[in-house]
Short mmCIF file of C-alpha atoms in Angstrom, two decimals:
data_model
loop_
_atom_site.label_atom_id
_atom_site.label_comp_id
_atom_site.label_asym_id
_atom_site.label_seq_id
_atom_site.Cartn_x
_atom_site.Cartn_y
_atom_site.Cartn_z
CA MET A 2 39.70 110.26 34.99
CA LEU A 3 36.88 108.36 33.32
CA GLN A 4 38.76 105.10 33.59
CA GLN A 5 39.45 105.57 37.27
CA ALA A 6 35.80 106.41 37.92
CA PHE A 7 34.75 103.31 36.03
CA ILE A 8 37.02 101.12 38.13
CA GLU A 9 35.67 102.76 41.30
CA THR A 10 32.11 102.01 40.24
CA LEU A 11 32.96 98.40 39.44
CA THR A 12 34.72 98.02 42.80
CA MET A 13 31.84 99.46 44.79
CA VAL A 14 29.14 97.55 42.92
CA GLY A 15 31.08 94.28 42.76
CA ALA A 16 32.07 94.23 46.41
CA SER A 17 28.69 95.30 47.76
CA THR A 18 26.84 92.83 45.52
CA ALA A 19 29.04 90.04 46.80
CA ILE A 20 28.57 91.03 50.43
CA ALA A 21 24.82 91.52 49.99
CA ALA A 22 24.51 88.11 48.34
CA VAL A 23 26.45 86.35 51.08
CA CYS A 24 24.44 88.01 53.87
CA GLY A 25 21.10 88.27 52.08
CA LEU A 26 20.87 84.64 50.98
CA PRO A 27 20.72 83.13 54.47
CA LEU A 28 18.44 85.92 55.67
CA GLY A 29 16.09 85.34 52.75
CA LEU A 30 16.14 81.59 53.37
CA ILE A 31 15.32 82.09 57.04
CA LEU A 32 12.55 84.49 56.04
CA ALA A 33 11.06 81.99 53.59
CA CYS A 34 11.46 78.84 55.68
CA THR A 35 10.03 80.33 58.87
CA ALA A 36 6.93 81.60 57.07
CA SER A 37 3.70 79.95 58.10
CA GLY A 38 3.21 76.57 56.49
CA HIS A 39 6.85 76.24 55.48
CA ILE A 40 9.46 73.72 56.55
CA LEU A 41 10.65 75.57 59.67
CA GLU A 42 7.52 77.47 60.59
CA GLN A 43 8.41 80.07 63.25
CA PRO A 44 5.89 82.92 63.16
CA VAL A 45 7.63 85.06 65.80
CA ILE A 46 11.08 84.92 64.21
CA ASN A 47 9.50 85.48 60.83
CA ARG A 48 7.63 88.57 61.93
CA ILE A 49 10.60 90.14 63.71
CA LEU A 50 12.97 89.50 60.82
CA GLY A 51 10.43 90.80 58.34
CA ALA A 52 10.00 94.01 60.31
CA VAL A 53 13.75 94.61 60.58
CA ILE A 54 14.17 94.07 56.86
CA ASN A 55 11.34 96.46 56.07
CA VAL A 56 12.95 99.15 58.22
CA GLY A 57 16.21 98.64 56.34
CA ARG A 58 14.45 98.98 53.02
CA SER A 59 12.52 102.10 53.93
CA ILE A 60 15.46 104.34 54.90
CA PRO A 61 16.50 106.58 51.96
CA PHE A 62 19.98 105.60 50.85
CA ILE A 63 21.55 109.01 51.20
CA ILE A 64 20.42 109.17 54.82
CA LEU A 65 21.47 105.60 55.51
CA MET A 66 24.92 106.41 54.15
CA VAL A 67 25.41 109.20 56.63
CA ALA A 68 23.72 107.37 59.48
CA VAL A 69 26.06 104.39 59.33
CA ILE A 70 29.26 106.47 59.26
CA PRO A 71 30.30 105.37 62.77
CA PHE A 72 29.78 101.76 61.80
CA THR A 73 31.68 102.28 58.54
CA ARG A 74 34.60 103.77 60.45
CA PHE A 75 34.54 100.82 62.80
CA VAL A 76 34.58 98.28 59.95
CA VAL A 77 37.01 99.77 57.42
CA GLY A 78 38.79 102.35 59.55
CA THR A 79 37.66 105.35 57.52
CA SER A 80 34.37 106.96 56.62
CA ILE A 81 35.33 108.40 53.25
CA GLY A 82 36.47 106.89 49.97
CA THR A 83 35.53 104.03 47.70
CA THR A 84 36.10 101.33 50.30
CA ALA A 85 34.03 103.22 52.85
CA ALA A 86 31.15 103.50 50.37
CA ILE A 87 30.99 99.72 50.08
CA VAL A 88 29.68 99.47 53.66
CA PRO A 89 26.46 101.51 53.26
CA LEU A 90 25.89 100.08 49.77
CA SER A 91 26.02 96.55 51.19
CA ILE A 92 23.77 97.44 54.11
CA ALA A 93 21.22 98.90 51.72
CA ALA A 94 21.32 95.86 49.43
CA ILE A 95 21.13 93.09 52.06
CA PRO A 96 17.41 93.52 52.89
CA PHE A 97 16.65 93.86 49.21
CA VAL A 98 18.42 90.60 48.44
CA ALA A 99 16.71 88.90 51.39
CA ARG A 100 13.27 89.77 49.98
CA LEU A 101 14.29 88.60 46.51
CA VAL A 102 15.52 85.28 47.91
CA GLU A 103 12.31 84.91 49.88
CA SER A 104 10.14 85.38 46.81
CA ALA A 105 12.36 83.09 44.74
CA VAL A 106 11.89 80.34 47.35
CA PHE A 107 8.13 80.94 47.49
CA GLU A 108 8.05 80.40 43.72
CA ILE A 109 9.09 76.77 44.17
CA ASP A 110 6.21 74.32 43.85
CA ARG A 111 5.15 73.19 47.31
CA GLY A 112 4.66 69.70 45.95
CA VAL A 113 8.38 69.37 45.28
CA ILE A 114 9.14 70.25 48.90
CA GLU A 115 6.48 67.81 50.06
CA ALA A 116 8.05 65.10 47.91
CA ALA A 117 11.42 65.73 49.54
CA GLN A 118 9.79 65.52 52.97
CA SER A 119 8.07 62.28 52.05
CA MET A 120 11.49 60.81 51.31
CA GLY A 121 12.68 61.66 54.79
CA SER A 122 14.74 64.78 54.03
CA SER A 123 15.75 66.96 56.95
CA PRO A 124 15.01 70.70 56.72
CA TRP A 125 18.71 71.30 56.14
CA GLN A 126 18.77 68.81 53.24
CA ILE A 127 15.69 70.45 51.76
CA ILE A 128 17.39 73.85 51.87
CA TRP A 129 20.59 72.60 50.24
CA LYS A 130 19.24 70.06 47.81
CA VAL A 131 15.86 71.47 46.91
CA LEU A 132 15.34 75.15 47.71
CA ILE A 133 18.66 76.57 46.55
CA PRO A 134 19.06 74.51 43.35
CA GLU A 135 15.41 74.94 42.35
CA ALA A 136 15.48 78.69 43.02
CA ARG A 137 18.81 79.23 41.25
CA PRO A 138 17.48 80.78 38.01
CA ALA A 139 15.28 83.18 39.99
CA LEU A 140 18.15 83.94 42.37
CA VAL A 141 20.44 84.87 39.49
CA LEU A 142 17.80 87.20 38.06
CA GLY A 143 17.29 88.74 41.49
CA LEU A 144 20.99 89.26 41.91
CA THR A 145 21.08 90.97 38.51
CA ILE A 146 18.40 93.40 39.63
CA THR A 147 20.36 94.03 42.82
CA THR A 148 23.53 94.75 40.88
CA VAL A 149 21.80 97.20 38.57
CA ASN A 150 20.21 98.92 41.56
CA LEU A 151 23.61 99.21 43.18
CA VAL A 152 24.99 100.91 40.07
CA GLY A 153 22.34 103.57 40.63
CA TYR A 154 22.96 103.81 44.38
CA SER A 155 26.71 104.07 43.84
CA ALA A 156 26.16 107.40 42.09
CA MET A 157 25.27 108.82 45.50
CA ALA A 158 28.49 107.52 46.98
CA GLY A 159 30.07 110.79 45.96
CA ALA A 160 28.53 112.27 49.07
CA ILE A 161 31.11 110.44 51.15
CA GLY A 162 33.89 110.64 48.58
CA GLY A 163 33.29 107.23 47.12
CA GLY A 164 33.99 108.33 43.58
CA GLY A 165 32.72 106.39 40.61
CA LEU A 166 30.93 107.27 37.39
CA GLY A 167 27.86 108.81 38.99
CA ASP A 168 29.98 111.08 41.13
CA LEU A 169 31.98 112.14 38.09
CA ALA A 170 28.81 113.02 36.23
CA ILE A 171 27.55 115.12 39.11
CA ARG A 172 30.76 116.98 39.91
CA TYR A 173 32.15 117.53 36.39
CA GLY A 174 29.19 117.13 34.12
CA TYR A 175 26.56 118.89 36.20
CA GLN A 176 28.33 121.28 38.55
CA ARG A 177 31.03 122.37 36.05
CA PHE A 178 28.82 122.28 32.96
CA ARG A 179 31.09 119.74 31.21
CA ALA A 180 28.53 118.31 28.80
CA ASP A 181 31.14 116.00 27.25
CA VAL A 182 31.96 114.36 30.60
CA MET A 183 28.29 114.08 31.39
CA LEU A 184 27.61 112.33 28.11
CA GLN A 185 30.56 109.99 28.40
CA THR A 186 29.68 108.85 31.91
CA VAL A 187 26.03 108.37 31.09
CA VAL A 188 26.86 106.34 27.97
CA LEU A 189 29.27 104.25 30.00
CA LEU A 190 26.62 103.66 32.69
CA VAL A 191 24.05 102.67 30.09
CA ILE A 192 26.47 100.17 28.56
CA LEU A 193 27.36 98.80 32.00
CA VAL A 194 23.73 98.27 32.98
CA GLN A 195 22.90 96.69 29.63
CA ALA A 196 25.85 94.35 29.91
CA LEU A 197 24.96 93.32 33.46
CA GLN A 198 21.33 92.66 32.57
CA THR A 199 22.24 90.66 29.47
CA LEU A 200 24.72 88.59 31.44
CA GLY A 201 22.18 87.96 34.18
CA ASP A 202 19.45 86.93 31.76
CA TRP A 203 21.82 84.61 29.96
CA ALA A 204 23.04 82.97 33.17
CA SER A 205 19.50 82.52 34.46
CA ARG A 206 18.38 80.94 31.20
CA LYS A 207 21.41 78.70 31.23
CA LEU A 208 20.52 77.47 34.72
CA SER A 209 16.84 77.01 34.08
CA ARG A 210 15.83 73.51 33.00
CA ARG A 211 12.15 74.18 32.73
CA MET B 14 1.29 46.33 57.29
CA ILE B 15 -0.44 49.64 57.81
CA GLN B 16 -2.93 50.23 60.58
CA LEU B 17 -4.82 53.41 61.17
CA LYS B 18 -6.67 53.54 64.45
CA GLY B 19 -9.27 56.20 65.05
CA ILE B 20 -7.67 58.88 62.92
CA SER B 21 -9.31 62.30 63.11
CA LYS B 22 -8.11 65.51 61.56
CA THR B 23 -9.67 68.95 61.58
CA PHE B 24 -8.30 71.91 59.69
CA SER B 25 -8.92 75.04 61.66
CA GLY B 26 -9.51 78.30 59.91
CA ALA B 27 -12.34 80.70 59.29
CA LYS B 28 -14.51 77.62 58.84
CA ALA B 29 -13.20 74.46 60.48
CA VAL B 30 -13.07 71.50 58.13
CA HIS B 31 -13.42 68.02 59.58
CA ALA B 32 -11.28 66.26 57.02
CA LEU B 33 -11.16 62.90 58.76
CA ASN B 34 -13.46 61.48 61.38
CA ASN B 35 -12.43 58.45 63.41
CA VAL B 36 -10.99 56.47 60.50
CA HIS B 37 -9.95 52.88 61.12
CA LEU B 38 -8.15 51.01 58.37
CA HIS B 39 -6.08 47.89 58.16
CA ILE B 40 -3.99 47.54 55.05
CA PRO B 41 -2.48 44.06 54.73
CA ALA B 42 1.06 43.51 53.46
CA GLY B 43 1.61 42.86 49.78
CA LYS B 44 -1.82 44.07 48.71
CA ILE B 45 -2.87 46.97 46.54
CA PHE B 46 -5.31 48.93 48.62
CA GLY B 47 -7.50 51.54 46.98
CA ILE B 48 -9.15 54.47 48.70
CA ILE B 49 -11.84 56.01 46.57
CA GLY B 50 -14.13 58.91 47.14
CA PRO B 51 -15.33 62.18 45.67
CA SER B 52 -13.07 65.21 45.88
CA GLY B 53 -13.13 66.71 49.35
CA ALA B 54 -13.77 63.35 50.95
CA GLY B 55 -10.46 63.48 52.81
CA LYS B 56 -8.53 60.99 50.67
CA SER B 57 -5.40 63.10 50.36
CA THR B 58 -5.38 63.91 54.05
CA LEU B 59 -5.80 60.24 54.91
CA LEU B 60 -2.90 59.23 52.67
CA ARG B 61 -0.71 61.95 54.16
CA CYS B 62 -1.51 60.72 57.64
CA ILE B 63 0.17 57.42 56.78
CA ASN B 64 3.59 59.05 56.37
CA LEU B 65 2.77 61.87 58.77
CA LEU B 66 2.98 64.64 56.18
CA GLU B 67 -0.27 65.51 57.95
CA THR B 68 -0.31 65.01 61.69
CA PRO B 69 -3.60 63.55 62.82
CA ASP B 70 -5.29 65.29 65.75
CA GLN B 71 -6.27 61.94 67.17
CA GLY B 72 -5.53 58.31 66.56
CA GLU B 73 -2.57 56.06 65.95
CA VAL B 74 -0.61 55.35 62.80
CA TRP B 75 1.17 52.03 62.65
CA VAL B 76 3.36 50.99 59.75
CA ASP B 77 5.30 47.74 59.83
CA ASN B 78 4.64 47.38 63.56
CA VAL B 79 6.09 50.79 64.37
CA ARG B 80 3.90 53.53 65.74
CA LEU B 81 4.82 56.56 63.63
CA ASP B 82 2.90 59.36 65.27
CA THR B 83 4.94 59.25 68.45
CA LEU B 84 8.38 59.12 66.81
CA SER B 85 10.87 61.95 67.12
CA PRO B 86 11.36 64.04 63.96
CA LYS B 87 14.63 62.24 63.29
CA GLU B 88 13.17 58.77 63.71
CA LEU B 89 10.21 59.77 61.57
CA ARG B 90 12.53 60.85 58.76
CA ARG B 91 14.25 57.49 58.91
CA ALA B 92 10.88 55.72 58.78
CA ARG B 93 9.82 57.81 55.80
CA GLN B 94 12.86 56.64 53.87
CA LYS B 95 11.23 53.23 53.86
CA MET B 96 7.98 54.59 52.45
CA GLY B 97 7.80 55.75 48.85
CA MET B 98 5.28 58.26 47.62
CA ILE B 99 4.22 59.35 44.14
CA PHE B 100 2.11 62.35 43.25
CA GLN B 101 -0.48 63.55 40.79
CA HIS B 102 1.83 66.29 39.54
CA PHE B 103 4.95 64.15 39.82
CA ASN B 104 6.86 66.74 41.90
CA LEU B 105 10.22 66.10 40.30
CA LEU B 106 13.12 68.48 40.80
CA SER B 107 13.31 70.55 37.64
CA SER B 108 16.98 71.36 38.16
CA ARG B 109 18.03 67.71 38.23
CA THR B 110 18.26 65.18 35.44
CA VAL B 111 16.18 62.01 35.52
CA ALA B 112 19.10 60.05 36.99
CA GLU B 113 19.77 62.75 39.58
CA ASN B 114 16.11 62.81 40.56
CA VAL B 115 16.15 59.08 41.15
CA ALA B 116 19.39 59.47 43.10
CA PHE B 117 17.85 62.10 45.38
CA PRO B 118 16.33 59.78 48.02
CA LEU B 119 19.59 57.79 48.03
CA GLU B 120 21.50 60.99 48.80
CA ILE B 121 19.03 61.72 51.56
CA ALA B 122 19.64 58.25 52.98
CA LYS B 123 23.40 58.83 52.62
CA VAL B 124 24.04 55.90 50.30
CA ASP B 125 27.58 56.11 48.92
CA PRO B 126 27.98 57.42 45.34
CA ALA B 127 29.17 54.18 43.71
CA GLN B 128 26.22 52.22 45.08
CA ARG B 129 23.93 55.08 44.18
CA ARG B 130 24.93 54.96 40.52
CA LEU B 131 24.32 51.24 40.41
CA ALA B 132 20.93 51.53 42.03
CA VAL B 133 19.84 54.37 39.76
CA ALA B 134 20.74 52.40 36.64
CA GLU B 135 18.77 49.44 37.92
CA LEU B 136 15.73 51.55 38.79
CA LEU B 137 15.68 53.30 35.43
CA GLU B 138 15.86 49.91 33.78
CA LEU B 139 12.89 48.79 35.86
CA VAL B 140 10.69 51.68 34.75
CA GLY B 141 11.98 51.56 31.17
CA LEU B 142 13.72 54.92 31.08
CA SER B 143 17.39 54.00 30.82
CA ASP B 144 17.73 56.08 27.67
CA LYS B 145 16.40 59.20 29.40
CA ALA B 146 18.89 59.19 32.29
CA ASN B 147 20.37 62.54 31.31
CA ALA B 148 17.17 64.26 30.25
CA TYR B 149 15.53 66.92 32.41
CA PRO B 150 11.93 66.50 33.60
CA ALA B 151 10.77 69.32 31.32
CA GLN B 152 11.77 67.19 28.34
CA LEU B 153 9.59 64.24 29.37
CA SER B 154 5.95 63.35 28.78
CA GLY B 155 3.56 62.97 31.70
CA GLY B 156 3.80 59.21 31.70
CA GLN B 157 7.58 59.32 31.65
CA LYS B 158 7.60 61.80 34.53
CA GLN B 159 5.44 59.49 36.60
CA ARG B 160 7.81 56.62 35.81
CA VAL B 161 10.66 58.73 37.14
CA GLY B 162 8.48 59.40 40.18
CA ILE B 163 7.99 55.68 40.67
CA ALA B 164 11.69 54.92 40.26
CA ARG B 165 12.47 57.64 42.78
CA ALA B 166 9.89 56.31 45.22
CA LEU B 167 11.37 52.81 45.01
CA ALA B 168 14.99 53.88 45.40
CA ASN B 169 15.31 53.10 49.09
CA LYS B 170 13.54 49.75 48.73
CA PRO B 171 10.44 50.81 50.63
CA ARG B 172 7.94 48.41 52.18
CA VAL B 173 5.07 50.71 51.29
CA LEU B 174 4.25 52.86 48.27
CA LEU B 175 1.71 55.66 48.64
CA CYS B 176 0.09 56.89 45.43
CA ASP B 177 -1.65 60.26 45.52
CA GLU B 178 -3.93 60.40 42.46
CA ALA B 179 -0.93 59.13 40.55
CA THR B 180 -2.71 58.76 37.23
CA SER B 181 -5.19 61.62 37.41
CA ALA B 182 -3.06 63.91 35.28
CA LEU B 183 -2.44 61.28 32.61
CA ASP B 184 -4.36 60.28 29.50
CA PRO B 185 -6.17 56.90 29.49
CA GLU B 186 -3.49 55.11 27.49
CA THR B 187 -0.67 56.29 29.76
CA THR B 188 -2.78 55.62 32.83
CA LYS B 189 -3.04 52.00 31.77
CA SER B 190 0.67 51.55 31.36
CA VAL B 191 1.47 53.26 34.66
CA LEU B 192 -1.10 51.08 36.43
CA GLN B 193 0.43 47.98 34.85
CA LEU B 194 3.81 49.10 36.13
CA LEU B 195 2.44 49.51 39.65
CA LYS B 196 0.84 46.10 39.45
CA SER B 197 4.04 44.41 38.33
CA ILE B 198 6.03 46.17 41.05
CA ASN B 199 3.51 44.96 43.60
CA GLU B 200 3.96 41.38 42.40
CA GLN B 201 7.71 41.56 41.90
CA PHE B 202 8.64 43.09 45.25
CA ASN B 203 5.62 42.09 47.29
CA LEU B 204 5.25 45.81 47.92
CA THR B 205 2.22 47.12 49.78
CA ILE B 206 0.64 49.85 47.67
CA VAL B 207 -1.95 52.38 48.82
CA VAL B 208 -3.73 54.18 46.01
CA ILE B 209 -6.07 57.09 46.39
CA THR B 210 -8.16 58.04 43.41
CA HIS B 211 -11.52 59.32 42.33
CA GLU B 212 -11.42 57.06 39.29
CA MET B 213 -13.33 53.81 39.50
CA SER B 214 -11.25 52.31 36.72
CA VAL B 215 -8.05 52.60 38.76
CA ILE B 216 -9.54 50.57 41.58
CA GLN B 217 -11.03 48.11 39.14
CA GLU B 218 -7.79 47.57 37.33
CA ILE B 219 -5.23 47.04 40.06
CA CYS B 220 -6.69 46.99 43.55
CA ASP B 221 -7.26 43.95 45.75
CA LEU B 222 -9.07 45.85 48.46
CA VAL B 223 -10.97 49.08 48.45
CA ALA B 224 -12.24 51.53 51.02
CA VAL B 225 -14.93 54.03 50.13
CA LEU B 226 -14.38 57.37 51.81
CA GLU B 227 -16.93 60.12 52.06
CA HIS B 228 -17.24 63.09 54.43
CA GLY B 229 -14.07 61.98 56.19
CA THR B 230 -15.36 58.57 57.18
CA VAL B 231 -14.90 55.12 55.71
CA GLN B 232 -18.32 54.15 54.36
CA GLU B 233 -17.37 50.57 53.68
CA TRP B 234 -14.36 48.52 52.77
CA GLY B 235 -13.40 45.05 51.70
CA PRO B 236 -12.26 43.05 48.66
CA VAL B 237 -12.94 45.01 45.49
CA VAL B 238 -15.18 42.38 43.97
CA GLU B 239 -17.29 42.21 47.09
CA VAL B 240 -17.68 45.94 47.52
CA PHE B 241 -18.40 46.55 43.87
CA THR B 242 -20.79 43.67 43.31
CA ARG B 243 -22.67 43.97 46.59
CA PRO B 244 -22.37 47.61 47.58
CA GLN B 245 -23.90 48.38 50.97
CA ALA B 246 -23.21 52.05 51.54
CA GLN B 247 -25.12 54.74 49.70
CA ALA B 248 -21.84 56.39 48.77
CA THR B 249 -20.65 53.25 47.02
CA LYS B 250 -23.93 52.81 45.18
CA ARG B 251 -23.79 56.40 44.00
CA MET B 252 -20.29 55.95 42.71
CA LEU B 253 -21.08 52.70 40.98
CA ARG B 254 -24.03 54.17 39.19
CA GLY B 255 -23.43 53.82 35.51
CA THR B 256 -20.09 52.16 36.01
CA PHE B 257 -20.94 48.60 36.82
CA ALA B 258 -23.68 46.14 36.32
CA ALA B 259 -25.13 47.10 39.66
CA ASN B 260 -28.04 48.81 38.04
CA ILE B 261 -30.24 47.64 35.24
CA PRO B 262 -31.99 50.09 32.96
CA PRO B 263 -35.47 50.37 34.53
CA GLU B 264 -37.29 50.22 31.20
CA LEU B 265 -36.15 46.60 30.91
CA LEU B 266 -38.21 45.58 33.91
CA ASP B 267 -41.30 47.49 32.90
CA ARG B 268 -41.42 46.14 29.38
CA PRO B 269 -44.39 43.86 28.84
CA SER B 270 -43.49 40.30 28.04
CA GLN B 271 -43.38 39.29 24.39
CA SER B 272 -44.55 35.78 25.14
CA ARG B 273 -47.62 34.35 26.75
CA GLY B 274 -47.34 31.92 29.60
CA PRO B 275 -45.21 31.66 32.67
CA ARG B 276 -41.92 33.45 32.72
CA ARG B 277 -39.17 34.49 35.09
CA LEU B 278 -37.00 37.56 35.03
CA LEU B 279 -33.61 36.80 36.56
CA LYS B 280 -30.47 38.75 37.30
CA LEU B 281 -27.32 36.67 37.36
CA SER B 282 -23.92 37.87 38.51
CA PHE B 283 -20.82 35.84 37.87
CA VAL B 284 -17.43 36.36 39.41
CA GLY B 285 -14.17 34.71 38.45
CA ASP B 286 -14.11 31.29 36.79
CA ARG B 287 -17.88 31.09 36.74
CA ALA B 288 -17.93 33.84 34.18
CA HIS B 289 -16.16 31.49 31.79
CA GLN B 290 -18.50 28.52 32.16
CA PRO B 291 -21.43 27.85 29.87
CA ILE B 292 -24.06 27.78 32.61
CA ILE B 293 -26.83 29.28 30.52
CA SER B 294 -26.39 26.84 27.70
CA HIS B 295 -26.46 23.91 30.18
CA MET B 296 -29.67 25.22 31.62
CA VAL B 297 -31.34 25.65 28.25
CA GLN B 298 -30.34 22.16 27.11
CA ASN B 299 -31.17 20.33 30.30
CA TYR B 300 -34.41 22.02 31.35
CA LYS B 301 -35.89 22.89 27.98
CA VAL B 302 -36.67 26.49 28.76
CA ASP B 303 -36.22 29.41 26.44
CA ALA B 304 -33.75 32.02 27.58
CA ASN B 305 -33.91 35.53 26.30
CA ILE B 306 -30.97 37.78 27.16
CA LEU B 307 -32.28 41.24 27.91
CA PHE B 308 -29.16 42.88 29.23
CA GLY B 309 -25.60 41.89 29.94
CA ARG B 310 -22.09 43.06 30.46
CA ILE B 311 -18.75 41.70 31.48
CA ASP B 312 -16.15 43.73 33.33
CA GLN B 313 -12.72 42.93 34.55
CA MET B 314 -11.71 43.54 38.15
CA LYS B 315 -7.98 43.26 38.45
CA ASP B 316 -7.59 39.66 37.23
CA LEU B 317 -11.16 38.60 37.89
CA PRO B 318 -13.77 38.69 35.18
CA PHE B 319 -17.09 39.85 36.51
CA GLY B 320 -20.28 39.48 34.50
CA MET B 321 -23.93 40.30 34.83
CA LEU B 322 -26.90 39.11 32.80
CA VAL B 323 -30.59 39.82 32.89
CA LEU B 324 -32.46 36.80 31.54
CA GLU B 325 -36.05 36.20 30.70
CA LEU B 326 -36.93 32.52 30.98
CA VAL B 327 -40.01 31.22 29.27
CA GLY B 328 -41.44 27.73 29.65
CA ASP B 329 -43.86 25.77 31.76
CA GLU B 330 -43.99 26.38 35.48
CA GLU B 331 -42.27 23.14 36.54
CA ARG B 332 -39.33 23.52 34.19
CA LEU B 333 -38.94 27.11 35.17
CA SER B 334 -38.57 26.27 38.84
CA GLN B 335 -36.15 23.44 38.02
CA ALA B 336 -34.08 25.82 35.91
CA VAL B 337 -34.03 28.36 38.70
CA SER B 338 -32.92 25.82 41.28
CA PHE B 339 -30.22 24.64 38.87
CA LEU B 340 -28.92 28.16 38.62
CA GLU B 341 -29.05 28.54 42.39
CA SER B 342 -26.87 25.44 42.72
CA GLN B 343 -24.27 26.96 40.43
CA GLN B 344 -22.74 29.47 42.82
CA VAL B 345 -23.85 32.39 40.77
CA GLU B 346 -25.41 35.36 42.41
CA LEU B 347 -29.08 35.02 41.50
CA GLU B 348 -31.86 37.48 41.96
CA VAL B 349 -35.41 36.83 40.75
CA LEU B 350 -36.73 40.13 39.53
CA ALA B 351 -40.16 39.05 38.35
#
């Protein structure tokens, strides 16, 4: 039971992190590059995108999960289960990742971007050869935070039958007074989060050449 | 090589800043051109107008007979590949090794990898950093970082090198060696170099021509020796104060003479070869006057020695005037102070 829940958690967190990263990275880059004074300054696009992302971030997850049920059914064919839970988890994480990417890009010294421009780089070349590589350590740290957040969010996935460790703790540990199950799941969650954070810190350090 | 015609630039904001005001400059090919001025004078903006990192509100920018300010973004990028730029804070990519940093502009210009490797090795050799090819910028000293910056700026064989306070973050010793490198590059490749700085010594050491910028306008410009020995603008005089022989300690002039009889107080300025010749000793021997050196200094401007002496001549009236006319015939800058 515990093992199955653990695998469900890993599936939900892993898949939604991957999807959020893939969708959030370009969104974050657009957000950063269209900001005023940046390489593709576009105030209107920037403001609209920023507003949409803020809306996404302000909806409580449990409500979001229910609200997107029709969309979930459309994408994965069902609205309950582990796979179905991946959809709202990803949707919740995408705006979060976008903001993290934006701030990671803003961290890059403007002088470095100016240097690339002075050498005749196109905006596209600056994104690929300067922004992404230079932001990599910060991006890895941001992704670590996202993953840990998603571990927490995934506990709520029980509401739509997503399963996972958090769900197990609520249904067995809390509602059926099984203190042993509660303890086991919590310990497992703590270990998982610690492991993820350690891995993220290590990878970020490894990438940083400062 | 570079011509700026009537460049103006205003930064709008809560309080509009007129950074540049109708600036005209002609920077000849193969020269090292210095732009000096106090901070806030508009130096950085002016330099950035040359490669259009700043777009001037008015005026024309010509580099190598191409008008840059009307080019399409794509054409401008191509033009920029032929203009190198180095920065006060180096602006290297921290995620790339030294060799990869130098390769960056070659990647931008889509040079093929084999050629790129060859060029990078050559450039690192040129700046004396072959042994640091695989180091990351964080492992280098300031001077080494600037050398990487220079190698990177030269990668696409530019016609022009723009230097934005390139030595301001370096210690005096390192500054000297970086300036020497710039000078040798200028000679070796006949590269036109534009230097902006607030440091007199940078201009003095490597520049052929200088423009003095203040309040967004060029106060005066010309050959360094000319501008520094015969400053016209107030801004130049202010900057030179205490740096060059331009001013003599006033107490020297007020001091009562030690000797009785006729005397002359003269200020002599020598430039170039004249500074090496024993003019004073000729004068003393031939005209039998006594010369008393009250004040003197010799500076170096790029390769030109430049000296200044304040002399008190004592003797009889006739010899004194003969001595003075001798000095006048010697192509030294002479000023009779008293």
